[in-house]
Coordinates of C-alpha atoms in Angstrom, one line a residue:
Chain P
X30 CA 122.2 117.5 107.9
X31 CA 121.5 114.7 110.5
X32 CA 121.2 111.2 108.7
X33 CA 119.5 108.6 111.0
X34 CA 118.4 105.1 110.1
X35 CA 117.1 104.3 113.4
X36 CA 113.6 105.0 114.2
X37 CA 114.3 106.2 118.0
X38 CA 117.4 108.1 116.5
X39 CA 114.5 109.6 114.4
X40 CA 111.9 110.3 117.4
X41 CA 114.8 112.2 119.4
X42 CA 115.6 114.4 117.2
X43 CA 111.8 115.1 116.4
X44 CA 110.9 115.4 120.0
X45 CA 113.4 118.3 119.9
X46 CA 112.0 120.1 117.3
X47 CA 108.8 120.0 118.6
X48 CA 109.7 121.1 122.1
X49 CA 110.9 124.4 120.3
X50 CA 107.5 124.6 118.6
X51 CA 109.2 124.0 114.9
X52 CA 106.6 123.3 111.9
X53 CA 108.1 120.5 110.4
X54 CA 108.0 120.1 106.2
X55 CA 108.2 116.2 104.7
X56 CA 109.4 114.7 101.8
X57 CA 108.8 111.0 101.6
X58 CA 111.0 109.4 98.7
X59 CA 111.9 106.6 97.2
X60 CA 115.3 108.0 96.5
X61 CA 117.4 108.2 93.6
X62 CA 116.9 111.6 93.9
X63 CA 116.3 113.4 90.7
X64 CA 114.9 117.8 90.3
X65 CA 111.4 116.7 91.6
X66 CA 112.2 115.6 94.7
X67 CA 114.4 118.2 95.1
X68 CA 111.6 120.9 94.3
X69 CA 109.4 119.2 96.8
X70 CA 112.2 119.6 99.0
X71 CA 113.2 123.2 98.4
X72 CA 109.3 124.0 98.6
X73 CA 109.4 122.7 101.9
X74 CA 112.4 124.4 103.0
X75 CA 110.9 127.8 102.1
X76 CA 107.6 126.8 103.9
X77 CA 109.3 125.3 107.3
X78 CA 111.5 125.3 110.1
X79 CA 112.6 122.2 109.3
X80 CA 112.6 119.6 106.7
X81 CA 112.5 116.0 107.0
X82 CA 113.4 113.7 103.8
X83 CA 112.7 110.0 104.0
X84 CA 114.4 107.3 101.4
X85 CA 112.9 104.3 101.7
X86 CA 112.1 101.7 98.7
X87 CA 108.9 100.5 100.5
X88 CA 108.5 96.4 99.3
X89 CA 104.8 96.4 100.4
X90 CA 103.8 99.3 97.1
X91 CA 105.5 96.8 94.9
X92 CA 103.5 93.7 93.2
X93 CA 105.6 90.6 92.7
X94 CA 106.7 91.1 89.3
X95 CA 107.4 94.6 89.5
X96 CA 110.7 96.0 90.0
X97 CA 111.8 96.8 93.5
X98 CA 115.1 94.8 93.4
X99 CA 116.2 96.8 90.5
X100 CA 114.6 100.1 91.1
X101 CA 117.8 102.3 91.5
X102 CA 119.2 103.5 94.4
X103 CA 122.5 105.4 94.7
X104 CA 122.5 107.0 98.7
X105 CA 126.0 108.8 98.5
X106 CA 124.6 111.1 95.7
X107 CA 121.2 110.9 97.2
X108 CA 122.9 112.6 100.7
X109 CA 125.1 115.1 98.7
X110 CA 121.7 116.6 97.0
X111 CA 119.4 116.0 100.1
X112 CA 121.6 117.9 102.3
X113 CA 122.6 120.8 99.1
X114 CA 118.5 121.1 98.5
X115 CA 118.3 122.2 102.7
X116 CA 117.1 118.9 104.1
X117 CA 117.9 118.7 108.1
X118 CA 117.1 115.2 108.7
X119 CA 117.6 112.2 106.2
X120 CA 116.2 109.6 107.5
X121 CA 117.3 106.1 105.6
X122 CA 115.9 103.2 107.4
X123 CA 116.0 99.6 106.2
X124 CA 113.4 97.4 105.3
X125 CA 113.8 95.4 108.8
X126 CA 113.1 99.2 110.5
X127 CA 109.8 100.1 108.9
X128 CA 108.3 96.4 109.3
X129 CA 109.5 94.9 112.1
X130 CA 106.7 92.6 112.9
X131 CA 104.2 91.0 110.2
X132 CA 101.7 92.9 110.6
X133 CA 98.2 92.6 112.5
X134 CA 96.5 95.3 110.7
X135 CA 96.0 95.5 107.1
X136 CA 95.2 99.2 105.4
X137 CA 93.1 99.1 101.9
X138 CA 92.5 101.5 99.7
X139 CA 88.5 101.4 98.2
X140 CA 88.3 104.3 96.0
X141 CA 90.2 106.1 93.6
X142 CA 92.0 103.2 92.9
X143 CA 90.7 100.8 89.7
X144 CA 91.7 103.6 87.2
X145 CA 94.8 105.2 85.4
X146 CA 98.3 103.2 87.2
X147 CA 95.9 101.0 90.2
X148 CA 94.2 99.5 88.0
X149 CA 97.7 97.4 87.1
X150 CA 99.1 97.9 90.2
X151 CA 96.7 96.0 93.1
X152 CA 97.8 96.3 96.3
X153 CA 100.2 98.9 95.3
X154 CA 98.2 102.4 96.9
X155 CA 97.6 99.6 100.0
X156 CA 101.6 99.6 100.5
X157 CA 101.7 103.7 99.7
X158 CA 98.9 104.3 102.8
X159 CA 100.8 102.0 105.1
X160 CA 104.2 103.4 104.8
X161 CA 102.9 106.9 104.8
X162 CA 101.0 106.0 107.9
X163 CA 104.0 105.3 109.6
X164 CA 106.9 107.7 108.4
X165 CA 103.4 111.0 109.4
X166 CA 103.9 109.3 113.2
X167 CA 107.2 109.6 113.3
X168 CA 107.9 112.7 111.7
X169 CA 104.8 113.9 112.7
X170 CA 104.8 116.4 110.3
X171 CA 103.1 120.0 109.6
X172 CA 103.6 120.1 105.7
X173 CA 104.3 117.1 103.6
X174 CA 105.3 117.7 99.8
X175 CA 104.0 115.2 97.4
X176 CA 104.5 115.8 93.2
X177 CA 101.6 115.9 91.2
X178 CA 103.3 113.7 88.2
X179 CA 101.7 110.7 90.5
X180 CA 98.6 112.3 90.8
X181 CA 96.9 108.9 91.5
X182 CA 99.4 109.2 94.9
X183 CA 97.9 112.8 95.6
X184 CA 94.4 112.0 95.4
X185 CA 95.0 108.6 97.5
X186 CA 96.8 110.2 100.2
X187 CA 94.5 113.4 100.4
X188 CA 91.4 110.5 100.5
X189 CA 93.9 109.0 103.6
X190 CA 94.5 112.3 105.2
X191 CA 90.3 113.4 105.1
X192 CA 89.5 109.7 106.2
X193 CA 91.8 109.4 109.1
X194 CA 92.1 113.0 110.6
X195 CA 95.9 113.6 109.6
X196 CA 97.0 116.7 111.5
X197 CA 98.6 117.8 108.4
X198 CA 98.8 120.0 105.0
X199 CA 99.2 118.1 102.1
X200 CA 100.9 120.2 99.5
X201 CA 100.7 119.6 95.7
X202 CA 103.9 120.6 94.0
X203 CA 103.2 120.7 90.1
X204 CA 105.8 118.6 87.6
X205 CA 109.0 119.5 87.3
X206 CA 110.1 119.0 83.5
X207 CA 113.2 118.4 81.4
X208 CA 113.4 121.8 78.8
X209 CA 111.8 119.2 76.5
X210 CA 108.9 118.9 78.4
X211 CA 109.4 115.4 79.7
X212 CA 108.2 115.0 83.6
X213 CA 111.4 114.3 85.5
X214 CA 111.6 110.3 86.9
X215 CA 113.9 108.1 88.0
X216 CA 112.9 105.8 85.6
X217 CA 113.8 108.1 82.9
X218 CA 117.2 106.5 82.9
X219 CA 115.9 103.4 81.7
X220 CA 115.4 104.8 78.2
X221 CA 117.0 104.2 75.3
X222 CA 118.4 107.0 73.3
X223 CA 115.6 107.1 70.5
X224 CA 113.1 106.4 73.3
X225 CA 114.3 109.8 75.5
X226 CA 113.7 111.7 71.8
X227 CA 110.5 110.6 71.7
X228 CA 109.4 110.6 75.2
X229 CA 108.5 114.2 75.2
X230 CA 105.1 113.2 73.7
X231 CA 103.5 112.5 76.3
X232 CA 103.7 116.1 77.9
X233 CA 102.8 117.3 73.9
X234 CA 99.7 115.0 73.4
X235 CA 98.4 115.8 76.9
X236 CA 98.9 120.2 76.3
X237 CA 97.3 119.3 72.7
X238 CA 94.0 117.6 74.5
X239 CA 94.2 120.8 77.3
X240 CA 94.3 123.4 74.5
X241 CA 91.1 121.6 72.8
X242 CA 89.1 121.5 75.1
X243 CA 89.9 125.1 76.7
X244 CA 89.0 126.2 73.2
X245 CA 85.9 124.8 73.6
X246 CA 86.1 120.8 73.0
X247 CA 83.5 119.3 74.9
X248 CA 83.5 115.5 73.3
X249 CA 85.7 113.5 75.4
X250 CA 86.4 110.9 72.4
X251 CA 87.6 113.7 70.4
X252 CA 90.2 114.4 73.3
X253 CA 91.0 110.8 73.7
X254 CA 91.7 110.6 69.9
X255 CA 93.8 114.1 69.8
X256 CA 96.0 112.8 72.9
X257 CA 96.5 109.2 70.9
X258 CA 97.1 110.9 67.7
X259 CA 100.1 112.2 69.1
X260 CA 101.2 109.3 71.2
X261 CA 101.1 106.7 68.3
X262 CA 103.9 109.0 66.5
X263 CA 106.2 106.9 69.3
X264 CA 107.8 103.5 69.0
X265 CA 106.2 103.5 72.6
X266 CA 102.9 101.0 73.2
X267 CA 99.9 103.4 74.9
X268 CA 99.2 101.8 78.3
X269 CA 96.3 104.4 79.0
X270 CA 94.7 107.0 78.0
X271 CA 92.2 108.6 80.7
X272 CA 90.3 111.4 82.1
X273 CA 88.7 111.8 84.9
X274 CA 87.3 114.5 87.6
X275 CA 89.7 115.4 90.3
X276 CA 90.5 114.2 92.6
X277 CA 87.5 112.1 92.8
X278 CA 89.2 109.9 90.0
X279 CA 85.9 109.3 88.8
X280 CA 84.3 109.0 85.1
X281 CA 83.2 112.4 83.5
X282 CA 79.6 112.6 83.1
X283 CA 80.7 115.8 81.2
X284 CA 84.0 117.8 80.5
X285 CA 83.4 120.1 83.7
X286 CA 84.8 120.7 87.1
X287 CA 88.1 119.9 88.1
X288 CA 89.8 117.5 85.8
X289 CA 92.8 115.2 85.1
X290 CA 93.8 113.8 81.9
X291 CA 96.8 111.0 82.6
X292 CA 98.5 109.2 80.0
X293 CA 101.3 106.0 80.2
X294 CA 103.1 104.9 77.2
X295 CA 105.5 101.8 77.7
X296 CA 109.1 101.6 76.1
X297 CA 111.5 98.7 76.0
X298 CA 112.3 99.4 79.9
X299 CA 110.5 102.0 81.1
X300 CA 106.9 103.1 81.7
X301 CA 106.4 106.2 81.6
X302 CA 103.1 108.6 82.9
X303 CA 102.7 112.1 82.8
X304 CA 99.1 114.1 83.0
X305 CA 97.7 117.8 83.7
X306 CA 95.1 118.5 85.7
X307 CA 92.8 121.5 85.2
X308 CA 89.5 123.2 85.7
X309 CA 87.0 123.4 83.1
X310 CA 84.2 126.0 83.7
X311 CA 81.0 124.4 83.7
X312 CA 78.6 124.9 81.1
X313 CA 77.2 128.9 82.4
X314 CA 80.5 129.3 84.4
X315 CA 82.0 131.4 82.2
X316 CA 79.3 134.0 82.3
X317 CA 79.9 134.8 86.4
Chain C
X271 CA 84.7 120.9 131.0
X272 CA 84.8 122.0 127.7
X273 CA 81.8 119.8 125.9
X274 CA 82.5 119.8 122.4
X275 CA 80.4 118.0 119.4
X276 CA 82.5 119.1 115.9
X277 CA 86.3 118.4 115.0
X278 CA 87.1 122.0 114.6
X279 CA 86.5 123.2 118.1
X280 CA 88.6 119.7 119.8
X281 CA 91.4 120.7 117.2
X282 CA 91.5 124.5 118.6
X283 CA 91.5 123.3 122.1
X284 CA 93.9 120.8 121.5
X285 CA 96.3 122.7 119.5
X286 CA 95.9 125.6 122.5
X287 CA 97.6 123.1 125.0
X288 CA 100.1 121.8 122.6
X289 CA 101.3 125.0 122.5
X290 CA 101.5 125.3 126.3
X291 CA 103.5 121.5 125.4
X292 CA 100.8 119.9 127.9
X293 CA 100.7 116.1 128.2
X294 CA 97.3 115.0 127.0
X295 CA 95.8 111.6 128.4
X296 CA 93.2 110.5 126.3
X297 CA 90.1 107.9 127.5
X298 CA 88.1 106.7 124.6
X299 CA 84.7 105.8 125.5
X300 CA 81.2 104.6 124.4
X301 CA 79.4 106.5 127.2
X302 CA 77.0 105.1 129.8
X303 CA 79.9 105.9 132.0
X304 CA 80.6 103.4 134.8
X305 CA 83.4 103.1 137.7
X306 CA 85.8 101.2 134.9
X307 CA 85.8 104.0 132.9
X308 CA 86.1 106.7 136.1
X309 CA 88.9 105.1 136.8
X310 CA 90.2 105.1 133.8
X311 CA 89.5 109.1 134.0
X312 CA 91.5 109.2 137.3
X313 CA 94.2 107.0 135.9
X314 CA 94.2 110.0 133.2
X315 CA 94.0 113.0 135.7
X316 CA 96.9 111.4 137.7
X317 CA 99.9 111.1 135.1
X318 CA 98.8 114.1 132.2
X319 CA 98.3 118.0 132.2
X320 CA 94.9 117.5 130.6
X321 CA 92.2 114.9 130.6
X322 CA 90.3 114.2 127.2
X323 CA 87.2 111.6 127.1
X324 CA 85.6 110.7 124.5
X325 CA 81.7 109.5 124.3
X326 CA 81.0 108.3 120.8
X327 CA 79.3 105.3 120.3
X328 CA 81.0 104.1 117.4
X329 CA 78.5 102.7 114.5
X330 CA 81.6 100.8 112.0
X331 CA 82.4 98.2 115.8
X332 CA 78.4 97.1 115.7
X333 CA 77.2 94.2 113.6
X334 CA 74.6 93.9 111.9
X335 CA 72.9 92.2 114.5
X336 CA 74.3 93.7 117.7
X337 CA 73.1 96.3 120.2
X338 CA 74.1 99.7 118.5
X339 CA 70.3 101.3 118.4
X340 CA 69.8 99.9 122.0
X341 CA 73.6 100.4 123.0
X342 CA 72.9 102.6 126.5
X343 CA 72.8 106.2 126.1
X344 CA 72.9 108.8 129.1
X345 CA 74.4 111.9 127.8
X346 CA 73.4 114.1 130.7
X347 CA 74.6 111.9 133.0
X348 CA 77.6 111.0 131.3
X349 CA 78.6 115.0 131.5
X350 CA 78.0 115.3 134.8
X351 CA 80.6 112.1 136.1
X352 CA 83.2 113.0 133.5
X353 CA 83.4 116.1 135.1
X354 CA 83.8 114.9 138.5
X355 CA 85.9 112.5 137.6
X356 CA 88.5 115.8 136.4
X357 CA 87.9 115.9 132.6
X358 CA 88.4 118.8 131.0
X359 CA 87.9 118.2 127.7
X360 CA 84.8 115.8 126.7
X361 CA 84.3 115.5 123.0
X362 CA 81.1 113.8 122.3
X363 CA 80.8 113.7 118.1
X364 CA 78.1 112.5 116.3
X365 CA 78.1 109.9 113.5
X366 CA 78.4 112.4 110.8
X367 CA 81.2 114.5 112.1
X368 CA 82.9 111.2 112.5
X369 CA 82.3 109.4 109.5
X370 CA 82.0 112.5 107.3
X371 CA 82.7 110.4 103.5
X372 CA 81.9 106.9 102.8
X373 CA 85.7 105.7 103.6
X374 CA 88.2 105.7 101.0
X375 CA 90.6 103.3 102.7
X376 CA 89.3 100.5 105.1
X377 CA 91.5 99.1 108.2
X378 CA 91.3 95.4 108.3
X379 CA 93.3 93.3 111.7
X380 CA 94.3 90.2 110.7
X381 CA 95.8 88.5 114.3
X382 CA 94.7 88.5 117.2
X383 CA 91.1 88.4 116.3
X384 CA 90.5 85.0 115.8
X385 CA 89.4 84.1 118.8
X386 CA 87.5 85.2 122.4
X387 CA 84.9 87.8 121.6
X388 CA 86.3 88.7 118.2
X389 CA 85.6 85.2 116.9
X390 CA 81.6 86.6 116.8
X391 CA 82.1 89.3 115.9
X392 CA 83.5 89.9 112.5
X393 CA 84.5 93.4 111.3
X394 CA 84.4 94.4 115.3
X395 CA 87.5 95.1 115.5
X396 CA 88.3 96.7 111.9
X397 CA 85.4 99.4 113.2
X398 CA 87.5 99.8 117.0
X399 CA 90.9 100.3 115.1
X400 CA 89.3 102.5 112.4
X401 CA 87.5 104.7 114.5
X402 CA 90.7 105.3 117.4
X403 CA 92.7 105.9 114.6
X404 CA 90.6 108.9 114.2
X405 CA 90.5 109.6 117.4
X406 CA 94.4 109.4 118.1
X407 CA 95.0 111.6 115.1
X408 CA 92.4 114.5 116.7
X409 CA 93.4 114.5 120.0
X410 CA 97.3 113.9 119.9
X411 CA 97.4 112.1 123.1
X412 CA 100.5 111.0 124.8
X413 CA 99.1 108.3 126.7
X414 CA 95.9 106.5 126.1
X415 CA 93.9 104.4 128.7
X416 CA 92.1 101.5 128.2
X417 CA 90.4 98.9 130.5
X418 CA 91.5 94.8 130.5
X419 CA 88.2 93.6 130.8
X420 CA 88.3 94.1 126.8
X421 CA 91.4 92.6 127.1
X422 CA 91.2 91.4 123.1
X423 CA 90.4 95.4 122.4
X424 CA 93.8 96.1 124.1
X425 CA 95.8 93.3 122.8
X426 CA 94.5 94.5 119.2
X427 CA 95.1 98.0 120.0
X428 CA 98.8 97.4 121.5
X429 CA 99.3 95.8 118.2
X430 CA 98.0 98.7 116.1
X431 CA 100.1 101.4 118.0
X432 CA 103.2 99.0 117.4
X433 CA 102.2 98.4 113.6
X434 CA 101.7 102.2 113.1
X435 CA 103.8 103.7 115.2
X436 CA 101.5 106.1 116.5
X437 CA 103.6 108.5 118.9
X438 CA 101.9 107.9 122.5
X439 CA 101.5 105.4 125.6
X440 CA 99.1 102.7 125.8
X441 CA 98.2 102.4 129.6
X442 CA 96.1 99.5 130.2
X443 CA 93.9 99.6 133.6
X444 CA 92.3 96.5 135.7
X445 CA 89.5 95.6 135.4
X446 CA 87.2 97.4 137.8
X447 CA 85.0 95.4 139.8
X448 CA 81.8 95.3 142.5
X449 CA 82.9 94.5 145.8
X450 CA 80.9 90.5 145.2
X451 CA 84.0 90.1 142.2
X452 CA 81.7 91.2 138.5
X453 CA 83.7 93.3 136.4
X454 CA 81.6 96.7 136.1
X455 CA 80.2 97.0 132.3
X456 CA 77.1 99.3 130.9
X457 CA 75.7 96.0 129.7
X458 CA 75.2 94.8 133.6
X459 CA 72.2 96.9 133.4
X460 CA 70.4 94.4 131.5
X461 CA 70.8 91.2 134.2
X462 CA 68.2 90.3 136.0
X463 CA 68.1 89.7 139.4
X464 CA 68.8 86.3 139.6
X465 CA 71.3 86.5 136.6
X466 CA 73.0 89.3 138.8
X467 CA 73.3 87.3 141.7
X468 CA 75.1 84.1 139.7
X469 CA 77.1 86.7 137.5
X470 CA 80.0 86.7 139.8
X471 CA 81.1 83.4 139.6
X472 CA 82.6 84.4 136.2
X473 CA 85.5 85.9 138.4
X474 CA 85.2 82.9 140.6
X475 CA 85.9 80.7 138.0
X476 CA 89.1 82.8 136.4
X477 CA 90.5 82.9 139.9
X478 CA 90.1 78.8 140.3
X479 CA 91.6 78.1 137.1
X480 CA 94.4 80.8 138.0
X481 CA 95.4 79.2 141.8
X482 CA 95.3 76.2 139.9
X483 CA 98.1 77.4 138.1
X484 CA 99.9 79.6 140.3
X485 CA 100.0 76.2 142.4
X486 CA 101.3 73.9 139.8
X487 CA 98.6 73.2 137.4
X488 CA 100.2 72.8 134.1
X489 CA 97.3 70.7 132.7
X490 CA 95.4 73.1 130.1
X491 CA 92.6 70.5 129.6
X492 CA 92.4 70.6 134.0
X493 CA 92.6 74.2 134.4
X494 CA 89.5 74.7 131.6
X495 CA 87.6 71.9 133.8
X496 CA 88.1 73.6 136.7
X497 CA 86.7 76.9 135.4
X498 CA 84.0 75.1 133.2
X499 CA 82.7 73.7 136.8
X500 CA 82.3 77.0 138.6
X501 CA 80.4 78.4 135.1
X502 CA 78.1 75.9 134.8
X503 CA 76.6 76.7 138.3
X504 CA 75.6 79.5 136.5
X505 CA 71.4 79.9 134.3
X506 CA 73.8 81.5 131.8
X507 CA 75.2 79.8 128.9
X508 CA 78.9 79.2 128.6
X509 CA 80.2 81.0 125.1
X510 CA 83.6 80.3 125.7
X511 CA 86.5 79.3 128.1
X512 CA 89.2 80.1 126.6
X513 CA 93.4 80.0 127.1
X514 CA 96.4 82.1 124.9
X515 CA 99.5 83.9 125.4
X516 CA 98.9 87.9 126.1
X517 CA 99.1 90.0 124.0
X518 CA 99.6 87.9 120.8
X519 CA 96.5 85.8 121.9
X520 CA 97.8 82.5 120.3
X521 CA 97.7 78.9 121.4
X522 CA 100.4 77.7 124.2
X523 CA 102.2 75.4 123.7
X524 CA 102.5 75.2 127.3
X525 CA 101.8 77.0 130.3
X526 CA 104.2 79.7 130.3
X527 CA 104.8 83.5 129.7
X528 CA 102.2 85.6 130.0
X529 CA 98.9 84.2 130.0
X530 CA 95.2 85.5 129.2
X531 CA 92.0 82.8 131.0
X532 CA 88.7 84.5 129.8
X533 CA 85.3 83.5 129.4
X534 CA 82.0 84.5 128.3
X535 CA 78.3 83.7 129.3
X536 CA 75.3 84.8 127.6
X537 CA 72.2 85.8 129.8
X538 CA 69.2 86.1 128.7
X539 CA 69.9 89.8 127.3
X540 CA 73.4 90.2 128.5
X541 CA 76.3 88.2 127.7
X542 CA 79.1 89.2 130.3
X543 CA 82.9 88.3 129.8
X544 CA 85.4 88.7 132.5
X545 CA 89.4 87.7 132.0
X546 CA 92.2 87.4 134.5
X547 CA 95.9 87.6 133.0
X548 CA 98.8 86.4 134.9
X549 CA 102.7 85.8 134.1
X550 CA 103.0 82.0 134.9
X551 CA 107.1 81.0 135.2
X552 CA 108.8 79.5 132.1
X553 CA 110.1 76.0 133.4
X554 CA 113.2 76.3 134.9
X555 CA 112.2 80.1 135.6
X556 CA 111.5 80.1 139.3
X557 CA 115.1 78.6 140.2
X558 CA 116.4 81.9 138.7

């Protein structure tokens, strides 16, 4: 596994692959690499020549009171799995590397932002589409893996990639889960011992709303008050509760089409999200 | 030439000489094709495998009040110079195919609009960034030509391609001009006779203020005089004279560096800018 920080470092070896007509898979991360990334990782692997990973704790997706001092980072153990998941290139640049001049042009993102995380988070999708707008031209890649536990992220970044012509495949890799159910996150390791018990809830309320309204459940505050129901059963406080088409992100006129249903419960020092998304047959559909 | 109109068929060309590893030089146009953009063509033909022009004229760079209805339009003709001028493939979208959703994400520049011709312009160059961004990601170029009589379009652009690091070559091409000095533009066509006749003393004026200079001027206040005197010989109406480091296009301290003089005068349905940009030795400099 080649690690570079450098961007030309990065370039060269790209320039390479490209010569020998390689497709190239990508894995953007934030690090602190837990099973999620490293699904996204090994999908890649099975799905191209070569796989690029990037680590970088991008400032410009973090407000100002939000935690990108702390977030945790740990690059030995980040290398050791990167390179044991099939990775080729690890490419770790600093903050100085990404941004090296203020920048003259600002990206913001319109839609599918004011609901479920954006809403608390403004300018954070803004930082997502400019640091994935730079790591796609420099990896330039055929395949990048992103995990559906941000599904917020998907839905920005497949709005960014129809808007702007990417020339790439943007692969949805479902949640990877602890046997308990809870979706995997580095953030996980910020909970307390009672709060890890109780975590699984999330997963449970949101199967609980699924099952209701694949047996039928078409009143959306019924679903919202099976999904609470379960939640409040945690010394957690329920951020949100939401449903939406996707990935539109848009309010349901009616329970129909593509949709997700996103939940994020807060505990002493972690938030936590989780949500399934699914397809339910509009009214009629079921008789095709 | 290949005359294509939808995405799919410029992708399927373009992948075709990827795979054949050709180098792609890309000229972005509005159409009414003139000698500037010819030899921008020529430029293209010289240094790439394949030529690719572009004639879209582009709705998100036109304010509400500006010439996009009336911009010039002469597709035939258009087809036939292109293809003189050795371009193989000319892509020539319409609005739909190139605006296909209302945006998700908007592109804002923040520097190096501030002043000349983007000044009057607001949102100009948001739509010019926007739309090559598209471009760049359909047509994979490695280098990419643009004139310097838009001298603020390729300052902004130089900063975009930095910013993003979009993989290719900006190759910026003099001005083009008639043999009495006026830059060549599509708008000329709207001068009268008189107004053509005075129109070169634009030129006239840039190359005062720049002798001035290259002889010792270091007076700003002077050198704007000096060009200010030739203009107002001039029916047209001075818009601006104005003086900034190139590319960043911010104030000087002092004459020194590299140096944009441009101005603008408004016709009675033209307004015509013109720019001359020069390296003008630091103090100290020329002993070297």
């Amino acid at each position: 596994m080649n690690v570079v920080t450098h961007i030309h470092e990065l370039k060269e070896l790209i320039k390479q692959h490209q010569e020998k007509q390689h497709s190239i898979g990508f894995v953007p991360t934030m690090g602190f690499l837990h099973e999620g990334h490293l699904t996204l990782a090994k999908e890649a692997r099975s799905q191209n020549d070569i796989v690029v990973m990037s680590i970088f704790v991008n400032p410009l997706q973090f407000g100002p009171n939000e935690d990108f001092e702390s977030y945790p980072r740990d690059m030995e153990r980040d290398q050791r799995l990167a390179e044991a998941a099939g990775v080729d290139i690890l490419f770790t640049p600093d903050v100085k590397e990404m941004y090296q001049n203020e920048p003259s042009i600002t990206m913001t993102v319109q839609k599918r932002t004011d609901v479920l995380c954006g809403k608390k988070r403004p300018g954070h999708f803004d930082g997502v589409v400019t640091v994935l707008t730079k790591l796609f031209h420099l990896v330039s890649p055929t395949n990048v893996y992103f995990g559906l536990k941000d599904a917020q992220q998907v839905a920005v970044i497949d709005a960014m990639i129809k808007d702007f012509f990417f020339d790439l495949h943007l692969v949805s890799v479902p949640t990877v889960r602890e046997e308990d159910g809870l979706a995997k996150s580095s953030r996980n390791v910020y909970l307390s011992e009672k709060e890890r018990q109780e975590a699984p809830a999330l997963y449970r309320a949101l199967k609980k709303g699924r099952s209701a309204v694949e047996n039928g459940e078409r009143d959306v505050s019924r679903v919202y008050q099976l999904i609470e129901e379960e939640l409040v059963q945690t010394c957690g406080e329920i951020d949100y509760i939401e449903i939406y088409s996707y990935p539109e992100l848009e309010p349901l006129q009616q329970l129909a089409g593509q949709v997700i249903m996103a939940v994020a419960v807060k505990f002493s020092r972690a938030r936590l999200i989780d949500n399934v998304i699914f397809h339910v047959p509009e009214s009629g559909e079921k008789h095709v």
